[in-house]
Structure formats: C-alpha cells, structure tokens
Short mmCIF file of C-alpha atoms in Angstrom, two decimals:
data_model
loop_
_atom_site.label_atom_id
_atom_site.label_comp_id
_atom_site.label_asym_id
_atom_site.label_seq_id
_atom_site.Cartn_x
_atom_site.Cartn_y
_atom_site.Cartn_z
CA UNK A 1 43.31 20.40 20.56
CA UNK A 2 39.62 20.55 21.30
CA UNK A 3 37.65 17.39 20.69
CA UNK A 4 34.44 18.67 19.18
CA UNK A 5 31.47 16.45 19.82
CA UNK A 6 32.91 14.43 22.72
CA UNK A 7 31.23 16.47 25.43
CA UNK A 8 27.61 15.46 25.45
CA UNK A 9 25.10 17.38 27.51
CA UNK A 10 24.77 15.38 30.69
CA UNK A 11 21.92 14.97 33.13
CA UNK A 12 22.72 13.43 36.53
CA UNK A 13 19.86 12.26 38.72
CA UNK A 14 19.34 10.15 41.79
CA UNK A 15 17.62 6.80 41.52
CA UNK A 16 13.90 7.25 41.99
CA UNK A 17 13.81 10.84 40.75
CA UNK A 18 12.02 11.85 37.58
CA UNK A 19 14.21 12.80 34.61
CA UNK A 20 13.45 15.24 31.82
CA UNK A 21 15.56 15.19 28.69
CA UNK A 22 15.06 17.99 26.19
CA UNK A 23 15.57 18.19 22.47
CA UNK A 24 15.24 21.00 19.95
CA UNK A 25 14.49 19.81 16.44
CA UNK A 26 15.36 21.68 13.32
CA UNK A 27 12.70 21.21 10.65
CA UNK A 28 9.26 22.72 11.12
CA UNK A 29 7.97 20.32 8.44
CA UNK A 30 8.89 17.26 10.52
CA UNK A 31 5.82 15.26 11.41
CA UNK A 32 7.10 12.21 13.24
CA UNK A 33 9.49 12.06 16.15
CA UNK A 34 11.22 9.25 17.98
CA UNK A 35 13.25 8.92 21.14
CA UNK A 36 16.06 6.36 21.22
CA UNK A 37 18.18 5.05 24.09
CA UNK A 38 21.75 3.97 23.41
CA UNK A 39 23.71 2.05 26.00
CA UNK A 40 27.46 1.76 25.78
CA UNK A 41 28.54 -0.71 23.11
CA UNK A 42 25.03 -1.16 21.72
CA UNK A 43 22.96 0.27 18.92
CA UNK A 44 20.11 2.71 19.60
CA UNK A 45 16.91 1.24 20.99
CA UNK A 46 13.47 2.64 20.21
CA UNK A 47 11.72 4.04 23.29
CA UNK A 48 8.67 5.95 22.14
CA UNK A 49 7.39 7.90 19.16
CA UNK A 50 4.93 10.71 18.59
CA UNK A 51 3.26 12.22 15.53
CA UNK A 52 2.87 15.92 15.00
CA UNK A 53 -0.90 15.76 15.43
CA UNK A 54 -0.34 14.95 19.11
CA UNK A 55 1.31 16.93 21.87
CA UNK A 56 1.73 14.15 24.42
CA UNK A 57 2.14 10.42 24.40
CA UNK A 58 2.70 8.07 27.30
CA UNK A 59 4.42 4.75 27.52
CA UNK A 60 5.60 2.63 30.38
CA UNK A 61 7.40 5.07 32.72
CA UNK A 62 8.06 7.42 29.81
CA UNK A 63 6.18 10.39 28.42
CA UNK A 64 7.04 12.39 25.33
CA UNK A 65 5.86 15.98 24.98
CA UNK A 66 5.88 17.84 21.68
CA UNK A 67 5.71 21.61 21.34
CA UNK A 68 5.57 22.42 17.65
CA UNK A 69 5.43 26.15 18.23
CA UNK A 70 9.00 26.20 19.52
CA UNK A 71 10.13 22.96 17.85
CA UNK A 72 10.82 21.23 21.14
CA UNK A 73 10.55 17.65 22.34
CA UNK A 74 11.02 16.31 25.80
CA UNK A 75 11.28 12.85 27.24
CA UNK A 76 10.17 12.35 30.80
CA UNK A 77 11.26 9.23 32.64
CA UNK A 78 9.45 8.48 35.87
CA UNK A 79 11.18 6.87 38.84
CA UNK A 80 14.52 6.73 37.07
CA UNK A 81 16.52 3.55 37.61
CA UNK A 82 20.25 2.81 37.22
CA UNK A 83 19.37 0.79 34.10
CA UNK A 84 18.13 3.99 32.49
CA UNK A 85 21.71 5.31 32.36
CA UNK A 86 22.47 5.75 28.67
CA UNK A 87 22.67 8.34 25.91
CA UNK A 88 19.26 9.48 24.69
CA UNK A 89 18.68 10.76 21.15
CA UNK A 90 15.67 12.40 19.65
CA UNK A 91 15.09 11.94 15.95
CA UNK A 92 12.80 13.72 13.50
CA UNK A 93 11.25 12.57 10.24
CA UNK A 94 9.99 14.78 7.46
CA UNK A 95 7.03 13.81 5.28
CA UNK A 96 7.79 11.60 2.33
CA UNK A 97 7.35 8.08 3.57
CA UNK A 98 11.00 7.06 3.68
CA UNK A 99 11.14 7.07 7.49
CA UNK A 100 14.76 8.16 7.52
CA UNK A 101 15.26 9.78 10.90
CA UNK A 102 17.57 12.72 11.45
CA UNK A 103 19.14 12.29 14.85
CA UNK A 104 19.92 15.06 17.29
CA UNK A 105 23.15 15.21 19.26
CA UNK A 106 22.20 13.18 22.33
CA UNK A 107 22.06 13.65 26.08
CA UNK A 108 23.90 11.44 28.51
CA UNK A 109 21.75 10.39 31.48
CA UNK A 110 23.60 9.24 34.59
CA UNK A 111 21.54 7.69 37.36
CA UNK A 112 23.18 7.48 40.76
CA UNK A 113 22.03 4.67 43.06
CA UNK B 1 19.47 -8.45 21.57
CA UNK B 2 17.23 -6.84 18.95
CA UNK B 3 17.53 -9.66 16.45
CA UNK B 4 19.74 -7.64 14.09
CA UNK B 5 23.29 -8.93 13.93
CA UNK B 6 26.41 -7.35 12.50
CA UNK B 7 29.77 -8.83 11.73
CA UNK B 8 32.49 -8.14 12.60
CA UNK B 9 31.94 -6.18 15.80
CA UNK B 10 35.36 -4.56 15.52
CA UNK B 11 37.67 -4.00 12.59
CA UNK B 12 41.11 -2.42 12.57
CA UNK B 13 42.57 -1.76 9.17
CA UNK B 14 45.35 0.22 7.60
CA UNK B 15 44.65 3.23 5.47
CA UNK B 16 44.11 2.27 1.86
CA UNK B 17 42.74 -1.20 2.57
CA UNK B 18 39.23 -2.32 1.68
CA UNK B 19 36.81 -3.52 4.33
CA UNK B 20 33.42 -5.20 4.16
CA UNK B 21 30.79 -5.38 6.86
CA UNK B 22 27.77 -7.62 7.03
CA UNK B 23 24.32 -7.06 8.50
CA UNK B 24 21.67 -9.69 9.07
CA UNK B 25 18.30 -8.03 9.71
CA UNK B 26 15.24 -9.46 11.38
CA UNK B 27 14.05 -12.00 8.84
CA UNK B 28 10.60 -10.60 8.07
CA UNK B 29 11.79 -6.99 7.82
CA UNK B 30 11.79 -5.60 4.31
CA UNK B 31 13.69 -2.38 5.02
CA UNK B 32 17.35 -2.23 5.91
CA UNK B 33 19.32 0.92 6.76
CA UNK B 34 22.99 1.73 7.19
CA UNK B 35 24.17 4.56 9.44
CA UNK B 36 27.49 5.90 10.58
CA UNK B 37 28.04 7.17 14.10
CA UNK B 38 31.04 9.03 15.46
CA UNK B 39 31.78 9.60 19.11
CA UNK B 40 29.33 11.93 20.79
CA UNK B 41 27.08 12.23 17.75
CA UNK B 42 23.82 10.69 16.70
CA UNK B 43 23.75 8.18 13.85
CA UNK B 44 23.95 9.67 10.35
CA UNK B 45 22.01 8.02 7.56
CA UNK B 46 24.03 6.46 4.74
CA UNK B 47 21.64 4.38 2.65
CA UNK B 48 18.59 2.15 2.78
CA UNK B 49 17.07 -0.79 0.96
CA UNK B 50 13.55 -1.93 0.53
CA UNK B 51 13.89 -5.62 -0.21
CA UNK B 52 16.81 -5.79 -2.65
CA UNK B 53 16.35 -2.30 -4.08
CA UNK B 54 18.60 0.49 -2.84
CA UNK B 55 16.16 3.37 -2.68
CA UNK B 56 18.14 6.23 -1.23
CA UNK B 57 21.75 7.21 -0.63
CA UNK B 58 23.06 10.05 1.46
CA UNK B 59 25.55 12.56 0.15
CA UNK B 60 27.78 11.17 2.91
CA UNK B 61 28.11 8.00 0.88
CA UNK B 62 31.14 8.72 -1.26
CA UNK B 63 32.12 6.68 -4.31
CA UNK B 64 34.36 4.58 -2.07
CA UNK B 65 31.30 3.21 -0.30
CA UNK B 66 29.02 0.60 -1.77
CA UNK B 67 26.19 -1.38 -0.26
CA UNK B 68 24.30 -4.39 -1.50
CA UNK B 69 21.38 -6.48 -0.43
CA UNK B 70 21.39 -9.14 -3.12
CA UNK B 71 18.46 -11.31 -2.07
CA UNK B 72 16.60 -8.88 0.09
CA UNK B 73 17.91 -10.50 3.23
CA UNK B 74 21.42 -9.73 4.55
CA UNK B 75 23.34 -6.69 3.40
CA UNK B 76 27.00 -5.79 2.99
CA UNK B 77 28.67 -2.41 3.20
CA UNK B 78 32.08 -2.13 1.55
CA UNK B 79 34.51 0.73 1.97
CA UNK B 80 37.32 0.87 -0.55
CA UNK B 81 40.64 2.61 0.00
CA UNK B 82 39.83 3.41 3.61
CA UNK B 83 40.82 6.77 5.07
CA UNK B 84 41.32 7.74 8.70
CA UNK B 85 38.15 9.80 8.50
CA UNK B 86 36.20 6.59 7.92
CA UNK B 87 36.86 5.54 11.51
CA UNK B 88 33.43 5.31 13.11
CA UNK B 89 30.74 2.92 14.28
CA UNK B 90 28.72 1.55 11.36
CA UNK B 91 25.20 0.68 12.39
CA UNK B 92 22.62 -1.37 10.58
CA UNK B 93 18.90 -1.22 11.31
CA UNK B 94 15.88 -3.01 9.92
CA UNK B 95 12.17 -2.35 9.94
CA UNK B 96 8.92 -3.50 8.49
CA UNK B 97 7.48 -0.95 6.10
CA UNK B 98 4.15 0.36 7.21
CA UNK B 99 1.65 2.66 5.56
CA UNK B 100 2.83 6.22 6.11
CA UNK B 101 1.77 8.16 8.07
CA UNK B 102 -0.31 5.87 10.22
CA UNK B 103 1.94 2.95 10.91
CA UNK B 104 4.43 3.03 13.69
CA UNK B 105 7.92 2.84 12.31
CA UNK B 106 10.25 1.17 14.70
CA UNK B 107 13.77 0.58 13.51
CA UNK B 108 15.68 -2.20 15.21
CA UNK B 109 19.39 -1.51 15.38
CA UNK B 110 22.23 -3.98 15.45
CA UNK B 111 25.19 -3.60 17.81
CA UNK B 112 27.33 -1.97 15.15
CA UNK B 113 30.76 -2.55 13.65
CA UNK B 114 33.45 -0.30 15.05
CA UNK B 115 35.99 0.56 12.35
CA UNK B 116 39.40 1.95 13.20
CA UNK B 117 41.60 3.04 10.31
CA UNK B 118 45.25 3.47 11.27
#
C-alpha cells in the first residue's frame, strides 16, 4: 500500500550552487517563524528565525524571506555545501507567548559534490 | 551535540508494555518540550514544562501518556500499554524563556528516542 508521508519534497543541487527551500504556512495570525535543519539520526537544529514585522533576515550563508500576503517563507542557502544535506523544516508560532512551533512537512536537500 | 541528552536512543517493546524515556535539558533552561515525529513528518508537539509545572498538553497526548519534570531539571515521558501506532521518534527540546515577543526563542533538541512497538 501507499506509504503516506515518506516521500518528502526533494531539492537536489550541486555543491557551490545557491539553494532555495520554500514553505507555505497555514495561520495568518502567526507572528514568528523558524527554520530548522534535521540531519539523519539527529534532532532538529535551529537555523534562523524571523518575526512578522520583518520581510527579510540574514544569517551566515542563510537568508529567510517572509511574504505575509501569500503566507510564504523561503530559506536561501548560499554556496551550498555537502554538509548542508539534511531535511529542512519551517515552523510557525501564533501569538500567546508559549512558543510552541507548528512544524511544516519538510524538504529534503541533497547536495552533490 | 546540543547539550540536550535523551535516554535510551532506541527502544523496542512489545505491544501492551510500558516504556519510559528520559530527557536531560541544558541545565539553565527553564522550558522543556516533548514532541513526537514520524517518518517524513515534522515534529508534533506533545507537552511542555516551565520549571516543574506542566503548562500545556496537546490533544495528541492520550491518557496513556504521562510526563513529569519533578525538580524542574530532567523530565520523563511514560507511555503505558503501548500500541503499534506509538512507534515514532520522541524528541525533547529545551529553551530559556524570554520576554515575548522580543526575545529570540531557540529550542535546542536532543537526538531523540526511537520507539518501535512490535
């Protein structure tokens, strides 16, 4: 039978290319967003966050863009390296102070040397 | 290594048995979260503690699940009468509570406990 949920969206890139991973979030009231990286056999690792009063935030080799009009987030990774290969999740938080993120489904990034 | 540890890393149990998992957060973190993750999905929130107080529980957390954080440090998650549907990765995360909405809120995840119920 079909294994629902096993087939993650996958992005394959060459080492050195820039990667863009997209995420659609569900709640228009969400005001805080986080990108996580999860390598095989490990827990998710915080990459970068952004609040809804911003539309862009930059980190080291990563940039997050937020488009509230269409409820869309993207994560841009510059000069992608083999060590960037992982599953990437976006997560949204709604106001209330509990900071309990709701995770999206995830995108598998494969970087070819 | 994030500084959050979980034990055991893997657990195989027979349906109907009880299992208990432990999480040791980063020592100065006052918030501790439990999540469940199945293959191909993002983590799903189960419950969280601020210090020793359990402040919120998800509807996913059935009566067979119980979590404690007795001294505001380590936490345990117990599943009674396990079912095959409980098979998943159980993740623990900790954080330091900041002043919403201005503080950054970085959760540090442990490596997880993979539960297989046969």
